[in-house]
PDB file of C-alpha atoms in Angstrom:
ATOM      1  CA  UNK A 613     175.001  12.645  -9.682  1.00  0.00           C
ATOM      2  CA  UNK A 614     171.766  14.833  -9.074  1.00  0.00           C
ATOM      3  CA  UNK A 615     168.441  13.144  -7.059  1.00  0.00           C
ATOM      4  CA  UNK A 616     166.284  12.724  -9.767  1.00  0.00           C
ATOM      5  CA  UNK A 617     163.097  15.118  -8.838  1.00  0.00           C
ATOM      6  CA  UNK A 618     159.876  13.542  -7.918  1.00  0.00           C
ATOM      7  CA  UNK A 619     157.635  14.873 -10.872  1.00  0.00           C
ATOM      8  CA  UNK A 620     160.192  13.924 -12.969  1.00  0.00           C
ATOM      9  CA  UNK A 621     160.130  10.307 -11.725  1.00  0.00           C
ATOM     10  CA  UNK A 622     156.308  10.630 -11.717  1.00  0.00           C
ATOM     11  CA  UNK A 623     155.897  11.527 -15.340  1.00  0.00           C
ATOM     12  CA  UNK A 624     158.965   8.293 -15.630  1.00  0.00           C
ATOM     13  CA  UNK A 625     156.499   5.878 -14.149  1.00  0.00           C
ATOM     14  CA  UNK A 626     153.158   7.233 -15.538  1.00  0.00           C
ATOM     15  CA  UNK A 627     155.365   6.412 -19.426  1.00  0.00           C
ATOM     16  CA  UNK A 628     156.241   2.909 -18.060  1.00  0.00           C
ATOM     17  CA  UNK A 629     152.317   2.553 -16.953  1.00  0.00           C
ATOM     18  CA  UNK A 630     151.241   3.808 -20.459  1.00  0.00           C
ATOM     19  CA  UNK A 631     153.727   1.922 -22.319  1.00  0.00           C
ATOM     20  CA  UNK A 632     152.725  -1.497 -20.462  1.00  0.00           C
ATOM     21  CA  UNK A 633     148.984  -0.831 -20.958  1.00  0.00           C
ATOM     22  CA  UNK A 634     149.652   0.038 -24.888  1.00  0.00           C
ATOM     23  CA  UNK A 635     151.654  -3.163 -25.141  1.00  0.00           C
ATOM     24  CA  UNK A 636     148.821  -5.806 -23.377  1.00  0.00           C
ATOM     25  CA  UNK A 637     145.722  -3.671 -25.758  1.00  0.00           C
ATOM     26  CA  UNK A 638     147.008  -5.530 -29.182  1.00  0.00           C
ATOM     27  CA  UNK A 639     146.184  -8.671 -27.959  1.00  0.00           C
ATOM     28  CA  UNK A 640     142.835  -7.183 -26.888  1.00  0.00           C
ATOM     29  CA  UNK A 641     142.221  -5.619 -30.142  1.00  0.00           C
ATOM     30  CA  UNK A 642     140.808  -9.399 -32.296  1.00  0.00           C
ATOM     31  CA  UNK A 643     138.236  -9.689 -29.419  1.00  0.00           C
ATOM     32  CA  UNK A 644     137.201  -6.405 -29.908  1.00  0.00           C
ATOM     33  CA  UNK A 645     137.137  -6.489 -33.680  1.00  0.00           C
ATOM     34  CA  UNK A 646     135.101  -9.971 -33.423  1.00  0.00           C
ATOM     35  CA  UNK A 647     132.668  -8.964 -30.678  1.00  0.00           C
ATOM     36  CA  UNK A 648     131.759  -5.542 -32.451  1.00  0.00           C
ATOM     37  CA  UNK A 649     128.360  -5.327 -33.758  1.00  0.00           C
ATOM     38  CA  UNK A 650     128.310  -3.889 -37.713  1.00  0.00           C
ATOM     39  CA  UNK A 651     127.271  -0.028 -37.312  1.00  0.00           C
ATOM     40  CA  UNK A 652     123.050   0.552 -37.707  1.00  0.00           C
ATOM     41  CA  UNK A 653     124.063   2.876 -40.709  1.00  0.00           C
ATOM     42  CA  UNK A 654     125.189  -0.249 -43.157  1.00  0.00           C
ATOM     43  CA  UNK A 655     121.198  -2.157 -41.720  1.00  0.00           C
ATOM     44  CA  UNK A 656     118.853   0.504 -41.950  1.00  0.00           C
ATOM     45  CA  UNK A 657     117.653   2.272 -45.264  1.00  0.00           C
ATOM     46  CA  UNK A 658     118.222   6.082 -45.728  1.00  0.00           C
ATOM     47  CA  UNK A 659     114.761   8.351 -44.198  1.00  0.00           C
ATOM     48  CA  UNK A 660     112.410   9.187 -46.840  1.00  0.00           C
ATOM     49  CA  UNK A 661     111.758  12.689 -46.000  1.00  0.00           C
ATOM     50  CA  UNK A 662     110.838  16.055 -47.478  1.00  0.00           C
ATOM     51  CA  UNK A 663     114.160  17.411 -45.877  1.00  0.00           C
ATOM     52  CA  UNK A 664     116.554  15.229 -47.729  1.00  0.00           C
ATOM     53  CA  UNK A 665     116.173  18.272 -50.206  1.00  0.00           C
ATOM     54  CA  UNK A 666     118.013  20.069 -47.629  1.00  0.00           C
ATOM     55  CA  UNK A 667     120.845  17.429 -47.043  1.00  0.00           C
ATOM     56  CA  UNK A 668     124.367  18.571 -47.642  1.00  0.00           C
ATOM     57  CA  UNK A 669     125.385  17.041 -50.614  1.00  0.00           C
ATOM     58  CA  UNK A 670     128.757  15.734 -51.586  1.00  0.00           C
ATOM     59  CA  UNK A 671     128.841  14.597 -55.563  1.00  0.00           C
ATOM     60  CA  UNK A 672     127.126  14.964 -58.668  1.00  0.00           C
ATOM     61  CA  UNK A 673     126.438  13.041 -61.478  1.00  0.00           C
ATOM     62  CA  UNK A 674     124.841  12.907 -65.074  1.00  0.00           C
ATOM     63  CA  UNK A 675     123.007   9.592 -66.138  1.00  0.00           C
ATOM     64  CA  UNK A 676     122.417  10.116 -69.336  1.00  0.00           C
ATOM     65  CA  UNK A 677     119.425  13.264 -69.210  1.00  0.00           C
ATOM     66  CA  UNK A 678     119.163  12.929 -65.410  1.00  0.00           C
ATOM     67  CA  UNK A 679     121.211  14.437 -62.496  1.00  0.00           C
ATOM     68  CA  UNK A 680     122.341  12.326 -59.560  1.00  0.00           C
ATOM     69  CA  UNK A 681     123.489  14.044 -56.351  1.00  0.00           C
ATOM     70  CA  UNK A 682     124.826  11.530 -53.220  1.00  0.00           C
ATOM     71  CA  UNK A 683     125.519  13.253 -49.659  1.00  0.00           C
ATOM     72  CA  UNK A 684     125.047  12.419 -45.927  1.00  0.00           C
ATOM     73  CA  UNK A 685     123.236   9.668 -44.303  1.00  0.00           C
ATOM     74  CA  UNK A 686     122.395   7.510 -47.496  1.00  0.00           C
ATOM     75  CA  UNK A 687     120.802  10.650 -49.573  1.00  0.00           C
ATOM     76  CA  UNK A 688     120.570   9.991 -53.534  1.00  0.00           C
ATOM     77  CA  UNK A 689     118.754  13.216 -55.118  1.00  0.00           C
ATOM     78  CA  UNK A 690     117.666  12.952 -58.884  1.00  0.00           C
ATOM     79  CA  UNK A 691     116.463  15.675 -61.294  1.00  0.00           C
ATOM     80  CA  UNK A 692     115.313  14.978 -64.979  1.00  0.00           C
ATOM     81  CA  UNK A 693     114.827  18.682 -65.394  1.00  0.00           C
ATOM     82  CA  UNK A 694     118.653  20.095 -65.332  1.00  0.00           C
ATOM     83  CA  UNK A 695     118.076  20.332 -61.437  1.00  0.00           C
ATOM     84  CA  UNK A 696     114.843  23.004 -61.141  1.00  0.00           C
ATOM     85  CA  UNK A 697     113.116  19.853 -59.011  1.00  0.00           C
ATOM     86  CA  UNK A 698     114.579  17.109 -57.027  1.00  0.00           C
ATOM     87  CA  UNK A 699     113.471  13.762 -55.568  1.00  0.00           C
ATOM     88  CA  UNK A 700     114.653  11.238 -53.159  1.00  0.00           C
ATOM     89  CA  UNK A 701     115.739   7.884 -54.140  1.00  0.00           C
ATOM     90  CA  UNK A 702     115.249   4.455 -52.250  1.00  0.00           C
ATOM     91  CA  UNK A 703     119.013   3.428 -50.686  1.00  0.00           C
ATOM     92  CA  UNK A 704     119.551   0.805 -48.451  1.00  0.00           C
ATOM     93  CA  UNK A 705     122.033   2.437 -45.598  1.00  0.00           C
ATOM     94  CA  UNK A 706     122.404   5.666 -43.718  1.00  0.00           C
ATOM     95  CA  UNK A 707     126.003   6.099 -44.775  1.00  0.00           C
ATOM     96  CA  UNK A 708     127.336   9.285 -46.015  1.00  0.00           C
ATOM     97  CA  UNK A 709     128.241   8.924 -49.561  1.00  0.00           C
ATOM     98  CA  UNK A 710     131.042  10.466 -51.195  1.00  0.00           C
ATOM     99  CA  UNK A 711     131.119   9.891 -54.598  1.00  0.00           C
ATOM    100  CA  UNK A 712     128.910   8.966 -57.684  1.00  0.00           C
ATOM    101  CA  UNK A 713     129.513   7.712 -61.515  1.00  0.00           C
ATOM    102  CA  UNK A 714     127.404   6.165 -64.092  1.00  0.00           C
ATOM    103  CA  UNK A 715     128.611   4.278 -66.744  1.00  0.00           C
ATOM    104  CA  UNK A 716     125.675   4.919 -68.951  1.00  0.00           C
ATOM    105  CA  UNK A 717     122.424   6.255 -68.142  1.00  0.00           C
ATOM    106  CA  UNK A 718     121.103   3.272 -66.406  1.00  0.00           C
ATOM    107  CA  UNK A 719     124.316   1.548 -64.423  1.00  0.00           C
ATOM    108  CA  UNK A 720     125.779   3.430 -61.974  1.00  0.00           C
ATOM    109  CA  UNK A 721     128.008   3.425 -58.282  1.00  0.00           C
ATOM    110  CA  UNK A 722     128.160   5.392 -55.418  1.00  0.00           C
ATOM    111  CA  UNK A 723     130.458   4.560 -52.609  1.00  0.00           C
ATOM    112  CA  UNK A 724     130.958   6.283 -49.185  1.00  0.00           C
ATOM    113  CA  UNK A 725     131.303   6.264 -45.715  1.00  0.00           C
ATOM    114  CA  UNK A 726     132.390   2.664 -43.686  1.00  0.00           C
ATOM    115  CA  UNK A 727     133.853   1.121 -47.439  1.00  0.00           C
ATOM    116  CA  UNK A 728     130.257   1.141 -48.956  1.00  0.00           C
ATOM    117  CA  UNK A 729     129.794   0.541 -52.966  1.00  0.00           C
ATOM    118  CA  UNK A 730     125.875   0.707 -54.337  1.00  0.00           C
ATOM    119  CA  UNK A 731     124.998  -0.276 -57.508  1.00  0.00           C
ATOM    120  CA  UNK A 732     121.554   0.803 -59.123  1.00  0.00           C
ATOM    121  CA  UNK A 733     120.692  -0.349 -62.215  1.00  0.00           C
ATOM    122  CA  UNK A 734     117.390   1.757 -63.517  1.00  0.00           C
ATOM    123  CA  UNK A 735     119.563   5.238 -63.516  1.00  0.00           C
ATOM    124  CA  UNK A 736     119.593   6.131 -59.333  1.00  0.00           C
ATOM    125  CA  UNK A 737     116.033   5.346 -58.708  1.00  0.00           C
ATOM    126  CA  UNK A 738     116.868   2.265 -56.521  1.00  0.00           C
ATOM    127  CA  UNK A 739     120.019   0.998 -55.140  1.00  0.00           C
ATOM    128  CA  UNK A 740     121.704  -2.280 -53.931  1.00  0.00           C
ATOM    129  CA  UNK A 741     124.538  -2.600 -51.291  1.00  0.00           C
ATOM    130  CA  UNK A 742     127.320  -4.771 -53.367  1.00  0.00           C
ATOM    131  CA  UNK A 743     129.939  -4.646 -50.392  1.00  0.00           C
ATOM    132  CA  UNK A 744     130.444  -2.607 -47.120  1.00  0.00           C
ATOM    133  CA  UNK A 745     133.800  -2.608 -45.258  1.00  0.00           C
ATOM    134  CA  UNK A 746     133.190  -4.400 -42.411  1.00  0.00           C
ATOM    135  CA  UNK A 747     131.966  -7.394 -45.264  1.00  0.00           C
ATOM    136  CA  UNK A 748     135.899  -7.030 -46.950  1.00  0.00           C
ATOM    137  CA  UNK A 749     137.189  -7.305 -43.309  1.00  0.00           C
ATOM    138  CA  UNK A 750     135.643 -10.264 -42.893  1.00  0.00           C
TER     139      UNK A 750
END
C-alpha cells in the first residue's frame, strides 16, 4: 500500500476538524436564537423623507381610486391622481416590503422582509404591524 501524502492527510484532518466543529454548533444554535436581539428594522418607523419618492419600489396596488406602491426600508407611496403625484405614508418598520393587496378601498396588507404583515385600515395612509417573524418564532 502507498504512504498516504501529507496534504492529503492535511486536507483528511482539516474535514475531521470541520466536521467536529459543525457537529458541537447545533447545540449552540438555541442560545444563539434566544440571546439575539429582534433586528432595529421591525422597532423603528420607516424615514419620512422627500427621497422616499426615489425608493425602489417593489408592488403596486389599487384601493379603490388610489394607487399603493410598497418597496425598501418600510416605503408605502400613494397617489389619488393615477400616479402624476406621490406621497409617503406613516409605517411602523424599516423592512423592505414585497407585496401589497387591498381588499376594498379601505382594508389592505402588505407583507415583506423578516415575515412582516401590516394592516392599514383608512386605504394606506397609516399602517399597523399585525405579526413579524421573529413574533411567529416565538
Amino acid at each position: 500500500m502507498a504512504p498516504v501524502s501529507a496534504a492529503r492527510s492535511g486536507v483528511s484532518r482539516r474535514a475531521a476538524l470541520v466536521g467536529l466543529a459543525g457537529a458541537a454548533v447545533p447545540g449552540l444554535l438555541p442560545l444563539y436564537a434566544v440571546a439575539a436581539p429582534a433586528p432595529a428594522a421591525l422597532s423603528r418607523p420607516a424615514l419620512m423623507s422627500p427621497k422616499a419618492l426615489g425608493a425602489a419600489m417593489l408592488a403596486v396596488t389599487r384601493a379603490g381610486s388610489r394607487l399603493v406602491a410598497v418597496g425598501e426600508r418600510g416605503t408605502v407611496l400613494l397617489s389619488d391622481d393615477h400616479g402624476q403625484h406621490w406621497r409617503q405614508a406613516a409605517v411602523p418598520v424599516q423592512v423592505t416590503l414585497t407585496c401589497v393587496a387591498f381588499a376594498d378601498e379601505r382594508h389592505g396588507w402588505a407583507a415583506g422582509h423578516l415575515g412582516t404583515i401590516l394592516h392599514s385600515d383608512d386605504g394606506g395612509q397609516t399602517w399597523r404591524k399585525q405579526l413579524d417573524g421573529i413574533a411567529a418564532a416565538a
